[in-house]
Amino acid sequence: MAKKNTVIYIISDRRSGSTLLENILSRSAEVFSVGELAMLHGHILKKGPGERWNWTCSCGDPVDQCVFWGPVLQKTWQQNQQDFNSNISWNYKSKKLLSVALLPFLFRNKLLDITGSARNKNVQPTLDSLYKAIFAEAGKTFIVDSSKDPLQALSIYRGKRDYHVKIIWLKRDMRATAVSKSKWKELNVKKQKSIGKILTDVFYYRRLSLAVTGFVKKEDLLKMNYEAIALNTQEQLNRLTNAFGLDDYKAPEYMFVENDHTIGGTPNRFSKRPIVYDEGWKKEFSNRKLLYWIGGLLNKF
Ligand SMILES: [Zn+2]
């Protein structure tokens, strides 16, 4: 029996290994990886995140001139620029979402107010038209979208569509994510926050992601951990291929980008690196024992 077209959407926080997972998945002959589709609109307009690589596709061309995205945009963006919107706008720190973060399963319906709001109403139709055009152009059964945004995932999952949507919720030890975000901010000369404050934000974001997974049927959801993927890549890949019906294949030992057409992602994805588990973040907690302990506890919620 022919397989049904399937979008695999990765929900995760930033600095949690989504580029690694996307990279591993992109080695399957059945998969076309789009990178972070949410950023496509910004890449067309050359606005928002992406300035570092001048908003080009990973092939180096501007998206409208890229051999892959050019034809896709002809069928989508060029047909209706006015209503084109690839990115849900919301603020995860909004006080309105506090009740959802505290009691996700009781208040999760509040999230539908955001996905259904006037400013976001075009996102699902836009992504639907994009996915259809990408399936046609790529000729693959699976699209991997590592946009990461839980509300984007919710919008796609609940939309009317003729393909499957499967969700991976990728988690990493929140303390590691907080340290990585803190270093990332240093590099980008943003206003620096304490590790404790960043950890609180990471926890809040995770609770909202948990609320979103409450809408997803069991057979459409796979929870994964960055640590397990880095340590036991093949075993974790097998879990994934079994759950979502991909053919088995050999897990790569290195991550690298080669001849692909991905949008967004971390800029260092272009360097070839071995897939290894790095615990270097732990030394940032050598003088913060209490915070280390609290972070470990929060990981369990
Ligand atoms: Zn390209």
PDB file of C-alpha atoms and ligand atoms in Angstrom:
ATOM      1  CA  MET A   1       0.000   0.000   0.000  1.00  0.00           C
ATOM      2  CA  ALA A   2       1.281   3.446  -0.869  1.00  0.00           C
ATOM      3  CA  LYS A   3       2.162   5.577   2.107  1.00  0.00           C
ATOM      4  CA  LYS A   4       0.161   8.687   2.781  1.00  0.00           C
ATOM      5  CA  ASN A   5       1.960  12.016   2.636  1.00  0.00           C
ATOM      6  CA  THR A   6       3.055  13.025   6.107  1.00  0.00           C
ATOM      7  CA  VAL A   7       4.379  16.196   7.675  1.00  0.00           C
ATOM      8  CA  ILE A   8       6.651  15.519  10.643  1.00  0.00           C
ATOM      9  CA  TYR A   9       6.713  18.652  12.772  1.00  0.00           C
ATOM     10  CA  ILE A  10       9.352  19.054  15.499  1.00  0.00           C
ATOM     11  CA  ILE A  11       8.306  21.016  18.603  1.00  0.00           C
ATOM     12  CA  SER A  12      11.160  22.055  20.861  1.00  0.00           C
ATOM     13  CA  ASP A  13      12.738  24.976  22.610  1.00  0.00           C
ATOM     14  CA  ARG A  14      15.697  26.679  20.977  1.00  0.00           C
ATOM     15  CA  ARG A  15      19.116  25.150  21.679  1.00  0.00           C
ATOM     16  CA  SER A  16      17.597  21.728  22.262  1.00  0.00           C
ATOM     17  CA  GLY A  17      18.918  19.679  19.367  1.00  0.00           C
ATOM     18  CA  SER A  18      16.203  20.197  16.745  1.00  0.00           C
ATOM     19  CA  THR A  19      18.776  20.867  14.027  1.00  0.00           C
ATOM     20  CA  LEU A  20      20.512  17.591  14.921  1.00  0.00           C
ATOM     21  CA  LEU A  21      17.257  15.658  14.732  1.00  0.00           C
ATOM     22  CA  GLU A  22      16.281  17.348  11.487  1.00  0.00           C
ATOM     23  CA  ASN A  23      19.708  16.537  10.080  1.00  0.00           C
ATOM     24  CA  ILE A  24      19.401  12.857  11.008  1.00  0.00           C
ATOM     25  CA  LEU A  25      15.929  12.663   9.455  1.00  0.00           C
ATOM     26  CA  SER A  26      17.065  14.380   6.275  1.00  0.00           C
ATOM     27  CA  ARG A  27      19.281  11.321   5.498  1.00  0.00           C
ATOM     28  CA  SER A  28      16.195   9.201   4.800  1.00  0.00           C
ATOM     29  CA  ALA A  29      15.494   8.752   1.084  1.00  0.00           C
ATOM     30  CA  GLU A  30      11.785   9.291   1.841  1.00  0.00           C
ATOM     31  CA  VAL A  31      12.240  12.636   3.590  1.00  0.00           C
ATOM     32  CA  PHE A  32      12.458  16.197   2.379  1.00  0.00           C
ATOM     33  CA  SER A  33      13.658  18.571   5.078  1.00  0.00           C
ATOM     34  CA  VAL A  34      12.473  22.178   4.812  1.00  0.00           C
ATOM     35  CA  GLY A  35      14.327  23.522   7.857  1.00  0.00           C
ATOM     36  CA  GLU A  36      12.138  26.051   9.670  1.00  0.00           C
ATOM     37  CA  LEU A  37       9.230  26.743   7.373  1.00  0.00           C
ATOM     38  CA  ALA A  38       7.866  29.361   9.785  1.00  0.00           C
ATOM     39  CA  MET A  39      10.785  31.569   8.725  1.00  0.00           C
ATOM     40  CA  LEU A  40      10.007  31.397   5.006  1.00  0.00           C
ATOM     41  CA  HIS A  41       7.952  34.581   4.943  1.00  0.00           C
ATOM     42  CA  GLY A  42      10.773  36.498   6.629  1.00  0.00           C
ATOM     43  CA  HIS A  43      13.225  35.037   4.128  1.00  0.00           C
ATOM     44  CA  ILE A  44      11.097  36.215   1.206  1.00  0.00           C
ATOM     45  CA  LEU A  45      10.786  39.731   2.649  1.00  0.00           C
ATOM     46  CA  LYS A  46      14.353  39.711   4.065  1.00  0.00           C
ATOM     47  CA  LYS A  47      13.057  40.693   7.467  1.00  0.00           C
ATOM     48  CA  GLY A  48      13.442  39.215  10.943  1.00  0.00           C
ATOM     49  CA  PRO A  49      15.852  36.400  11.901  1.00  0.00           C
ATOM     50  CA  GLY A  50      18.172  35.345   9.073  1.00  0.00           C
ATOM     51  CA  GLU A  51      20.235  38.484   8.528  1.00  0.00           C
ATOM     52  CA  ARG A  52      23.390  36.552   9.369  1.00  0.00           C
ATOM     53  CA  TRP A  53      23.055  34.505   6.154  1.00  0.00           C
ATOM     54  CA  ASN A  54      21.244  37.297   4.288  1.00  0.00           C
ATOM     55  CA  TRP A  55      18.002  35.283   4.422  1.00  0.00           C
ATOM     56  CA  THR A  56      19.218  32.852   1.765  1.00  0.00           C
ATOM     57  CA  CYS A  57      18.272  29.202   1.392  1.00  0.00           C
ATOM     58  CA  SER A  58      20.990  26.796   2.620  1.00  0.00           C
ATOM     59  CA  CYS A  59      21.995  26.327  -1.047  1.00  0.00           C
ATOM     60  CA  GLY A  60      23.175  29.951  -0.959  1.00  0.00           C
ATOM     61  CA  ASP A  61      20.536  31.432  -3.270  1.00  0.00           C
ATOM     62  CA  PRO A  62      17.796  33.879  -2.275  1.00  0.00           C
ATOM     63  CA  VAL A  63      14.614  31.828  -1.781  1.00  0.00           C
ATOM     64  CA  ASP A  64      12.807  33.252  -4.801  1.00  0.00           C
ATOM     65  CA  GLN A  65      15.758  32.290  -7.031  1.00  0.00           C
ATOM     66  CA  CYS A  66      16.464  28.891  -5.471  1.00  0.00           C
ATOM     67  CA  VAL A  67      15.851  25.894  -7.749  1.00  0.00           C
ATOM     68  CA  PHE A  68      13.608  24.324  -5.125  1.00  0.00           C
ATOM     69  CA  TRP A  69      11.845  27.242  -3.461  1.00  0.00           C
ATOM     70  CA  GLY A  70      11.436  29.282  -6.656  1.00  0.00           C
ATOM     71  CA  PRO A  71       8.803  26.910  -8.141  1.00  0.00           C
ATOM     72  CA  VAL A  72       7.166  26.410  -4.718  1.00  0.00           C
ATOM     73  CA  LEU A  73       6.784  30.167  -4.290  1.00  0.00           C
ATOM     74  CA  GLN A  74       5.362  30.448  -7.811  1.00  0.00           C
ATOM     75  CA  LYS A  75       2.473  28.219  -6.698  1.00  0.00           C
ATOM     76  CA  THR A  76       1.986  29.849  -3.299  1.00  0.00           C
ATOM     77  CA  TRP A  77       3.432  33.268  -2.478  1.00  0.00           C
ATOM     78  CA  GLN A  78       3.111  34.555  -6.065  1.00  0.00           C
ATOM     79  CA  GLN A  79      -0.589  33.603  -6.128  1.00  0.00           C
ATOM     80  CA  ASN A  80      -1.600  35.492  -3.018  1.00  0.00           C
ATOM     81  CA  GLN A  81       1.039  37.666  -1.411  1.00  0.00           C
ATOM     82  CA  GLN A  82      -1.524  39.587   0.612  1.00  0.00           C
ATOM     83  CA  ASP A  83      -2.731  36.618   2.650  1.00  0.00           C
ATOM     84  CA  PHE A  84       0.628  34.853   2.829  1.00  0.00           C
ATOM     85  CA  ASN A  85       1.717  34.335   6.429  1.00  0.00           C
ATOM     86  CA  SER A  86       3.922  31.417   7.461  1.00  0.00           C
ATOM     87  CA  ASN A  87       4.424  32.270  11.120  1.00  0.00           C
ATOM     88  CA  ILE A  88       2.035  32.260  14.105  1.00  0.00           C
ATOM     89  CA  SER A  89       2.593  35.357  16.174  1.00  0.00           C
ATOM     90  CA  TRP A  90       2.298  34.946  19.910  1.00  0.00           C
ATOM     91  CA  ASN A  91       4.265  35.715  23.016  1.00  0.00           C
ATOM     92  CA  TYR A  92       4.946  32.764  25.246  1.00  0.00           C
ATOM     93  CA  LYS A  93       5.620  35.113  28.152  1.00  0.00           C
ATOM     94  CA  SER A  94       2.150  36.639  27.946  1.00  0.00           C
ATOM     95  CA  LYS A  95       0.462  36.760  31.383  1.00  0.00           C
ATOM     96  CA  LYS A  96      -2.707  35.500  29.725  1.00  0.00           C
ATOM     97  CA  LEU A  97      -0.984  32.141  29.286  1.00  0.00           C
ATOM     98  CA  LEU A  98      -0.023  31.737  32.932  1.00  0.00           C
ATOM     99  CA  SER A  99      -3.046  29.571  33.701  1.00  0.00           C
ATOM    100  CA  VAL A 100      -2.215  27.346  30.701  1.00  0.00           C
ATOM    101  CA  ALA A 101       1.361  26.933  31.917  1.00  0.00           C
ATOM    102  CA  LEU A 102       0.224  26.088  35.443  1.00  0.00           C
ATOM    103  CA  LEU A 103      -2.636  23.752  34.536  1.00  0.00           C
ATOM    104  CA  PRO A 104      -2.073  22.818  30.885  1.00  0.00           C
ATOM    105  CA  PHE A 105      -4.787  20.194  30.589  1.00  0.00           C
ATOM    106  CA  LEU A 106      -7.440  22.359  32.183  1.00  0.00           C
ATOM    107  CA  PHE A 107      -6.804  25.604  30.299  1.00  0.00           C
ATOM    108  CA  ARG A 108      -5.259  24.476  27.027  1.00  0.00           C
ATOM    109  CA  ASN A 109      -8.268  25.665  25.000  1.00  0.00           C
ATOM    110  CA  LYS A 110      -7.045  29.213  25.558  1.00  0.00           C
ATOM    111  CA  LEU A 111      -4.341  28.444  23.010  1.00  0.00           C
ATOM    112  CA  LEU A 112      -7.011  28.131  20.330  1.00  0.00           C
ATOM    113  CA  ASP A 113      -7.829  31.825  20.823  1.00  0.00           C
ATOM    114  CA  ILE A 114      -4.315  32.580  19.598  1.00  0.00           C
ATOM    115  CA  THR A 115      -4.229  30.221  16.623  1.00  0.00           C
ATOM    116  CA  GLY A 116      -7.699  31.380  15.589  1.00  0.00           C
ATOM    117  CA  SER A 117      -7.088  35.102  16.052  1.00  0.00           C
ATOM    118  CA  ALA A 118      -7.453  37.585  13.183  1.00  0.00           C
ATOM    119  CA  ARG A 119      -3.702  38.086  12.833  1.00  0.00           C
ATOM    120  CA  ASN A 120      -3.023  34.349  12.680  1.00  0.00           C
ATOM    121  CA  LYS A 121      -5.968  33.139  10.644  1.00  0.00           C
ATOM    122  CA  ASN A 122      -3.972  32.950   7.400  1.00  0.00           C
ATOM    123  CA  VAL A 123      -1.158  30.855   8.820  1.00  0.00           C
ATOM    124  CA  GLN A 124      -2.792  27.444   8.521  1.00  0.00           C
ATOM    125  CA  PRO A 125      -4.028  27.986   4.920  1.00  0.00           C
ATOM    126  CA  THR A 126      -0.596  29.350   3.965  1.00  0.00           C
ATOM    127  CA  LEU A 127       1.239  26.349   5.399  1.00  0.00           C
ATOM    128  CA  ASP A 128      -1.305  23.991   3.860  1.00  0.00           C
ATOM    129  CA  SER A 129      -0.643  25.405   0.398  1.00  0.00           C
ATOM    130  CA  LEU A 130       3.099  25.317   1.037  1.00  0.00           C
ATOM    131  CA  TYR A 131       3.140  21.704   2.194  1.00  0.00           C
ATOM    132  CA  LYS A 132       1.113  20.643  -0.863  1.00  0.00           C
ATOM    133  CA  ALA A 133       3.488  22.471  -3.191  1.00  0.00           C
ATOM    134  CA  ILE A 134       6.523  21.009  -1.370  1.00  0.00           C
ATOM    135  CA  PHE A 135       5.184  17.434  -1.590  1.00  0.00           C
ATOM    136  CA  ALA A 136       4.671  17.941  -5.325  1.00  0.00           C
ATOM    137  CA  GLU A 137       8.034  19.591  -5.950  1.00  0.00           C
ATOM    138  CA  ALA A 138      10.120  17.277  -3.754  1.00  0.00           C
ATOM    139  CA  GLY A 139       8.364  14.042  -4.735  1.00  0.00           C
ATOM    140  CA  LYS A 140       8.893  12.624  -1.241  1.00  0.00           C
ATOM    141  CA  THR A 141       6.389  11.107   1.176  1.00  0.00           C
ATOM    142  CA  PHE A 142       7.650  12.868   4.291  1.00  0.00           C
ATOM    143  CA  ILE A 143       8.325  16.531   4.980  1.00  0.00           C
ATOM    144  CA  VAL A 144      10.269  17.394   8.110  1.00  0.00           C
ATOM    145  CA  ASP A 145       9.533  20.861   9.452  1.00  0.00           C
ATOM    146  CA  SER A 146      11.741  21.876  12.380  1.00  0.00           C
ATOM    147  CA  SER A 147      10.076  25.233  13.002  1.00  0.00           C
ATOM    148  CA  LYS A 148       9.803  24.169  16.663  1.00  0.00           C
ATOM    149  CA  ASP A 149       6.858  26.419  17.550  1.00  0.00           C
ATOM    150  CA  PRO A 150       4.187  24.568  19.577  1.00  0.00           C
ATOM    151  CA  LEU A 151       1.376  26.901  18.500  1.00  0.00           C
ATOM    152  CA  GLN A 152       2.393  26.567  14.872  1.00  0.00           C
ATOM    153  CA  ALA A 153       2.186  22.798  15.336  1.00  0.00           C
ATOM    154  CA  LEU A 154      -1.246  23.141  16.935  1.00  0.00           C
ATOM    155  CA  SER A 155      -2.498  25.228  14.039  1.00  0.00           C
ATOM    156  CA  ILE A 156      -1.258  22.712  11.440  1.00  0.00           C
ATOM    157  CA  TYR A 157      -2.477  19.710  13.391  1.00  0.00           C
ATOM    158  CA  ARG A 158      -6.023  21.003  13.789  1.00  0.00           C
ATOM    159  CA  GLY A 159      -6.340  22.347  10.259  1.00  0.00           C
ATOM    160  CA  LYS A 160      -8.285  20.709   7.432  1.00  0.00           C
ATOM    161  CA  ARG A 161      -5.797  18.735   5.373  1.00  0.00           C
ATOM    162  CA  ASP A 162      -5.350  15.645   3.212  1.00  0.00           C
ATOM    163  CA  TYR A 163      -1.977  14.541   4.641  1.00  0.00           C
ATOM    164  CA  HIS A 164      -0.966  13.207   8.048  1.00  0.00           C
ATOM    165  CA  VAL A 165       0.657  15.451  10.622  1.00  0.00           C
ATOM    166  CA  LYS A 166       2.918  13.752  13.141  1.00  0.00           C
ATOM    167  CA  ILE A 167       4.463  15.663  16.014  1.00  0.00           C
ATOM    168  CA  ILE A 168       7.816  15.084  17.673  1.00  0.00           C
ATOM    169  CA  TRP A 169       8.168  16.777  21.022  1.00  0.00           C
ATOM    170  CA  LEU A 170      11.918  17.061  21.494  1.00  0.00           C
ATOM    171  CA  LYS A 171      13.159  17.778  24.994  1.00  0.00           C
ATOM    172  CA  ARG A 172      16.592  18.400  26.407  1.00  0.00           C
ATOM    173  CA  ASP A 173      17.661  18.775  30.027  1.00  0.00           C
ATOM    174  CA  MET A 174      16.372  22.303  30.736  1.00  0.00           C
ATOM    175  CA  ARG A 175      19.582  23.226  32.540  1.00  0.00           C
ATOM    176  CA  ALA A 176      21.598  22.435  29.422  1.00  0.00           C
ATOM    177  CA  THR A 177      19.197  24.443  27.283  1.00  0.00           C
ATOM    178  CA  ALA A 178      19.449  27.395  29.691  1.00  0.00           C
ATOM    179  CA  VAL A 179      23.270  27.366  29.612  1.00  0.00           C
ATOM    180  CA  SER A 180      23.308  27.078  25.843  1.00  0.00           C
ATOM    181  CA  LYS A 181      20.859  29.969  25.503  1.00  0.00           C
ATOM    182  CA  SER A 182      22.942  32.067  27.861  1.00  0.00           C
ATOM    183  CA  LYS A 183      26.084  31.450  25.750  1.00  0.00           C
ATOM    184  CA  TRP A 184      24.131  32.098  22.585  1.00  0.00           C
ATOM    185  CA  LYS A 185      23.029  35.467  23.958  1.00  0.00           C
ATOM    186  CA  GLU A 186      26.627  36.342  24.825  1.00  0.00           C
ATOM    187  CA  LEU A 187      27.653  35.622  21.251  1.00  0.00           C
ATOM    188  CA  ASN A 188      24.836  37.750  19.919  1.00  0.00           C
ATOM    189  CA  VAL A 189      25.507  40.585  22.403  1.00  0.00           C
ATOM    190  CA  LYS A 190      21.944  40.578  23.610  1.00  0.00           C
ATOM    191  CA  LYS A 191      20.988  41.815  27.036  1.00  0.00           C
ATOM    192  CA  GLN A 192      22.231  39.150  29.402  1.00  0.00           C
ATOM    193  CA  LYS A 193      19.901  37.386  31.828  1.00  0.00           C
ATOM    194  CA  SER A 194      20.844  35.163  34.745  1.00  0.00           C
ATOM    195  CA  ILE A 195      20.809  31.403  34.247  1.00  0.00           C
ATOM    196  CA  GLY A 196      18.000  31.180  36.813  1.00  0.00           C
ATOM    197  CA  LYS A 197      15.817  33.581  34.852  1.00  0.00           C
ATOM    198  CA  ILE A 198      16.506  31.773  31.594  1.00  0.00           C
ATOM    199  CA  LEU A 199      15.708  28.459  33.273  1.00  0.00           C
ATOM    200  CA  THR A 200      12.329  29.847  34.377  1.00  0.00           C
ATOM    201  CA  ASP A 201      11.565  30.887  30.795  1.00  0.00           C
ATOM    202  CA  VAL A 202      12.584  27.460  29.498  1.00  0.00           C
ATOM    203  CA  PHE A 203      10.276  25.812  32.019  1.00  0.00           C
ATOM    204  CA  TYR A 204       7.375  28.084  31.079  1.00  0.00           C
ATOM    205  CA  TYR A 205       7.843  27.328  27.385  1.00  0.00           C
ATOM    206  CA  ARG A 206       7.930  23.625  28.133  1.00  0.00           C
ATOM    207  CA  ARG A 207       4.630  23.784  30.011  1.00  0.00           C
ATOM    208  CA  LEU A 208       2.979  25.482  27.031  1.00  0.00           C
ATOM    209  CA  SER A 209       4.407  22.777  24.760  1.00  0.00           C
ATOM    210  CA  LEU A 210       2.902  20.198  27.110  1.00  0.00           C
ATOM    211  CA  ALA A 211      -0.476  21.944  26.779  1.00  0.00           C
ATOM    212  CA  VAL A 212      -0.256  21.680  22.982  1.00  0.00           C
ATOM    213  CA  THR A 213       0.557  17.964  23.103  1.00  0.00           C
ATOM    214  CA  GLY A 214      -2.758  17.525  24.941  1.00  0.00           C
ATOM    215  CA  PHE A 215      -4.496  18.154  21.598  1.00  0.00           C
ATOM    216  CA  VAL A 216      -2.477  15.509  19.752  1.00  0.00           C
ATOM    217  CA  LYS A 217      -3.639  11.889  19.460  1.00  0.00           C
ATOM    218  CA  LYS A 218      -1.327   9.329  20.982  1.00  0.00           C
ATOM    219  CA  GLU A 219      -0.454   7.729  17.643  1.00  0.00           C
ATOM    220  CA  ASP A 220       0.543  11.094  16.205  1.00  0.00           C
ATOM    221  CA  LEU A 221       2.901  12.112  19.008  1.00  0.00           C
ATOM    222  CA  LEU A 222       6.451  10.974  19.722  1.00  0.00           C
ATOM    223  CA  LYS A 223       8.376  12.303  22.699  1.00  0.00           C
ATOM    224  CA  MET A 224      12.126  12.292  22.257  1.00  0.00           C
ATOM    225  CA  ASN A 225      15.145  13.423  24.249  1.00  0.00           C
ATOM    226  CA  TYR A 226      18.185  15.113  22.849  1.00  0.00           C
ATOM    227  CA  GLU A 227      20.458  13.227  25.231  1.00  0.00           C
ATOM    228  CA  ALA A 228      19.129   9.843  24.098  1.00  0.00           C
ATOM    229  CA  ILE A 229      19.461  10.825  20.440  1.00  0.00           C
ATOM    230  CA  ALA A 230      23.077  11.936  20.890  1.00  0.00           C
ATOM    231  CA  LEU A 231      23.987   8.817  22.905  1.00  0.00           C
ATOM    232  CA  ASN A 232      21.995   6.124  21.085  1.00  0.00           C
ATOM    233  CA  THR A 233      21.329   7.614  17.684  1.00  0.00           C
ATOM    234  CA  GLN A 234      20.424   4.409  15.865  1.00  0.00           C
ATOM    235  CA  GLU A 235      18.126   3.113  18.608  1.00  0.00           C
ATOM    236  CA  GLN A 236      16.253   6.424  18.791  1.00  0.00           C
ATOM    237  CA  LEU A 237      16.023   6.664  15.021  1.00  0.00           C
ATOM    238  CA  ASN A 238      14.499   3.180  14.931  1.00  0.00           C
ATOM    239  CA  ARG A 239      11.874   4.277  17.464  1.00  0.00           C
ATOM    240  CA  LEU A 240      10.979   7.136  15.196  1.00  0.00           C
ATOM    241  CA  THR A 241      10.849   5.187  11.928  1.00  0.00           C
ATOM    242  CA  ASN A 242       8.685   2.534  13.606  1.00  0.00           C
ATOM    243  CA  ALA A 243       6.299   5.089  15.085  1.00  0.00           C
ATOM    244  CA  PHE A 244       5.787   7.076  11.885  1.00  0.00           C
ATOM    245  CA  GLY A 245       6.104   4.354   9.240  1.00  0.00           C
ATOM    246  CA  LEU A 246       9.378   5.323   7.594  1.00  0.00           C
ATOM    247  CA  ASP A 247      11.676   2.680   6.130  1.00  0.00           C
ATOM    248  CA  ASP A 248      14.601   1.885   8.434  1.00  0.00           C
ATOM    249  CA  TYR A 249      17.968   3.365   7.546  1.00  0.00           C
ATOM    250  CA  LYS A 250      21.419   3.705   9.041  1.00  0.00           C
ATOM    251  CA  ALA A 251      21.854   6.615  11.433  1.00  0.00           C
ATOM    252  CA  PRO A 252      24.630   9.031  10.459  1.00  0.00           C
ATOM    253  CA  GLU A 253      27.716   9.540  12.625  1.00  0.00           C
ATOM    254  CA  TYR A 254      28.224  13.123  11.555  1.00  0.00           C
ATOM    255  CA  MET A 255      25.888  16.023  11.069  1.00  0.00           C
ATOM    256  CA  PHE A 256      26.345  18.123   8.005  1.00  0.00           C
ATOM    257  CA  VAL A 257      24.299  19.928   5.392  1.00  0.00           C
ATOM    258  CA  GLU A 258      24.789  18.808   1.831  1.00  0.00           C
ATOM    259  CA  ASN A 259      22.943  19.873  -1.301  1.00  0.00           C
ATOM    260  CA  ASP A 260      19.806  20.726   0.543  1.00  0.00           C
ATOM    261  CA  HIS A 261      17.320  23.571   0.553  1.00  0.00           C
ATOM    262  CA  THR A 262      16.571  24.364   4.158  1.00  0.00           C
ATOM    263  CA  ILE A 263      15.305  27.607   5.675  1.00  0.00           C
ATOM    264  CA  GLY A 264      16.735  28.941   8.948  1.00  0.00           C
ATOM    265  CA  GLY A 265      18.429  26.772  11.562  1.00  0.00           C
ATOM    266  CA  THR A 266      21.596  27.453  13.493  1.00  0.00           C
ATOM    267  CA  PRO A 267      24.347  29.028  11.384  1.00  0.00           C
ATOM    268  CA  ASN A 268      26.881  26.414  12.547  1.00  0.00           C
ATOM    269  CA  ARG A 269      24.913  23.673  10.804  1.00  0.00           C
ATOM    270  CA  PHE A 270      27.215  24.070   7.798  1.00  0.00           C
ATOM    271  CA  SER A 271      30.253  22.666   9.579  1.00  0.00           C
ATOM    272  CA  LYS A 272      30.608  18.892   9.611  1.00  0.00           C
ATOM    273  CA  ARG A 273      30.606  17.664  13.211  1.00  0.00           C
ATOM    274  CA  PRO A 274      30.454  14.228  14.860  1.00  0.00           C
ATOM    275  CA  ILE A 275      27.221  13.446  16.731  1.00  0.00           C
ATOM    276  CA  VAL A 276      28.352  13.304  20.355  1.00  0.00           C
ATOM    277  CA  TYR A 277      26.840  13.925  23.752  1.00  0.00           C
ATOM    278  CA  ASP A 278      28.330  16.979  25.444  1.00  0.00           C
ATOM    279  CA  GLU A 279      27.971  17.503  29.196  1.00  0.00           C
ATOM    280  CA  GLY A 280      30.090  20.657  29.275  1.00  0.00           C
ATOM    281  CA  TRP A 281      27.093  22.694  30.464  1.00  0.00           C
ATOM    282  CA  LYS A 282      27.330  21.065  33.905  1.00  0.00           C
ATOM    283  CA  LYS A 283      30.378  23.110  34.918  1.00  0.00           C
ATOM    284  CA  GLU A 284      28.243  26.263  34.714  1.00  0.00           C
ATOM    285  CA  PHE A 285      26.394  24.911  37.737  1.00  0.00           C
ATOM    286  CA  SER A 286      29.470  24.139  39.865  1.00  0.00           C
ATOM    287  CA  ASN A 287      28.755  27.253  41.962  1.00  0.00           C
ATOM    288  CA  ARG A 288      25.005  26.999  41.626  1.00  0.00           C
ATOM    289  CA  LYS A 289      24.186  23.755  43.408  1.00  0.00           C
ATOM    290  CA  LEU A 290      20.684  24.773  44.470  1.00  0.00           C
ATOM    291  CA  LEU A 291      19.746  25.916  40.973  1.00  0.00           C
ATOM    292  CA  TYR A 292      21.158  22.677  39.557  1.00  0.00           C
ATOM    293  CA  TRP A 293      18.942  20.711  41.909  1.00  0.00           C
ATOM    294  CA  ILE A 294      15.838  22.808  41.180  1.00  0.00           C
ATOM    295  CA  GLY A 295      16.449  22.482  37.441  1.00  0.00           C
ATOM    296  CA  GLY A 296      16.729  18.723  37.807  1.00  0.00           C
ATOM    297  CA  LEU A 297      13.389  18.694  39.629  1.00  0.00           C
ATOM    298  CA  LEU A 298      11.685  20.906  37.031  1.00  0.00           C
ATOM    299  CA  ASN A 299      12.760  18.458  34.322  1.00  0.00           C
ATOM    300  CA  LYS A 300      10.337  15.968  35.848  1.00  0.00           C
ATOM    301  CA  PHE A 301       7.248  18.166  35.395  1.00  0.00           C
TER     302      PHE A 301
HETATM  303 ZN    ZN B   1      17.906  26.424  -2.170  1.00  0.00          ZN
END
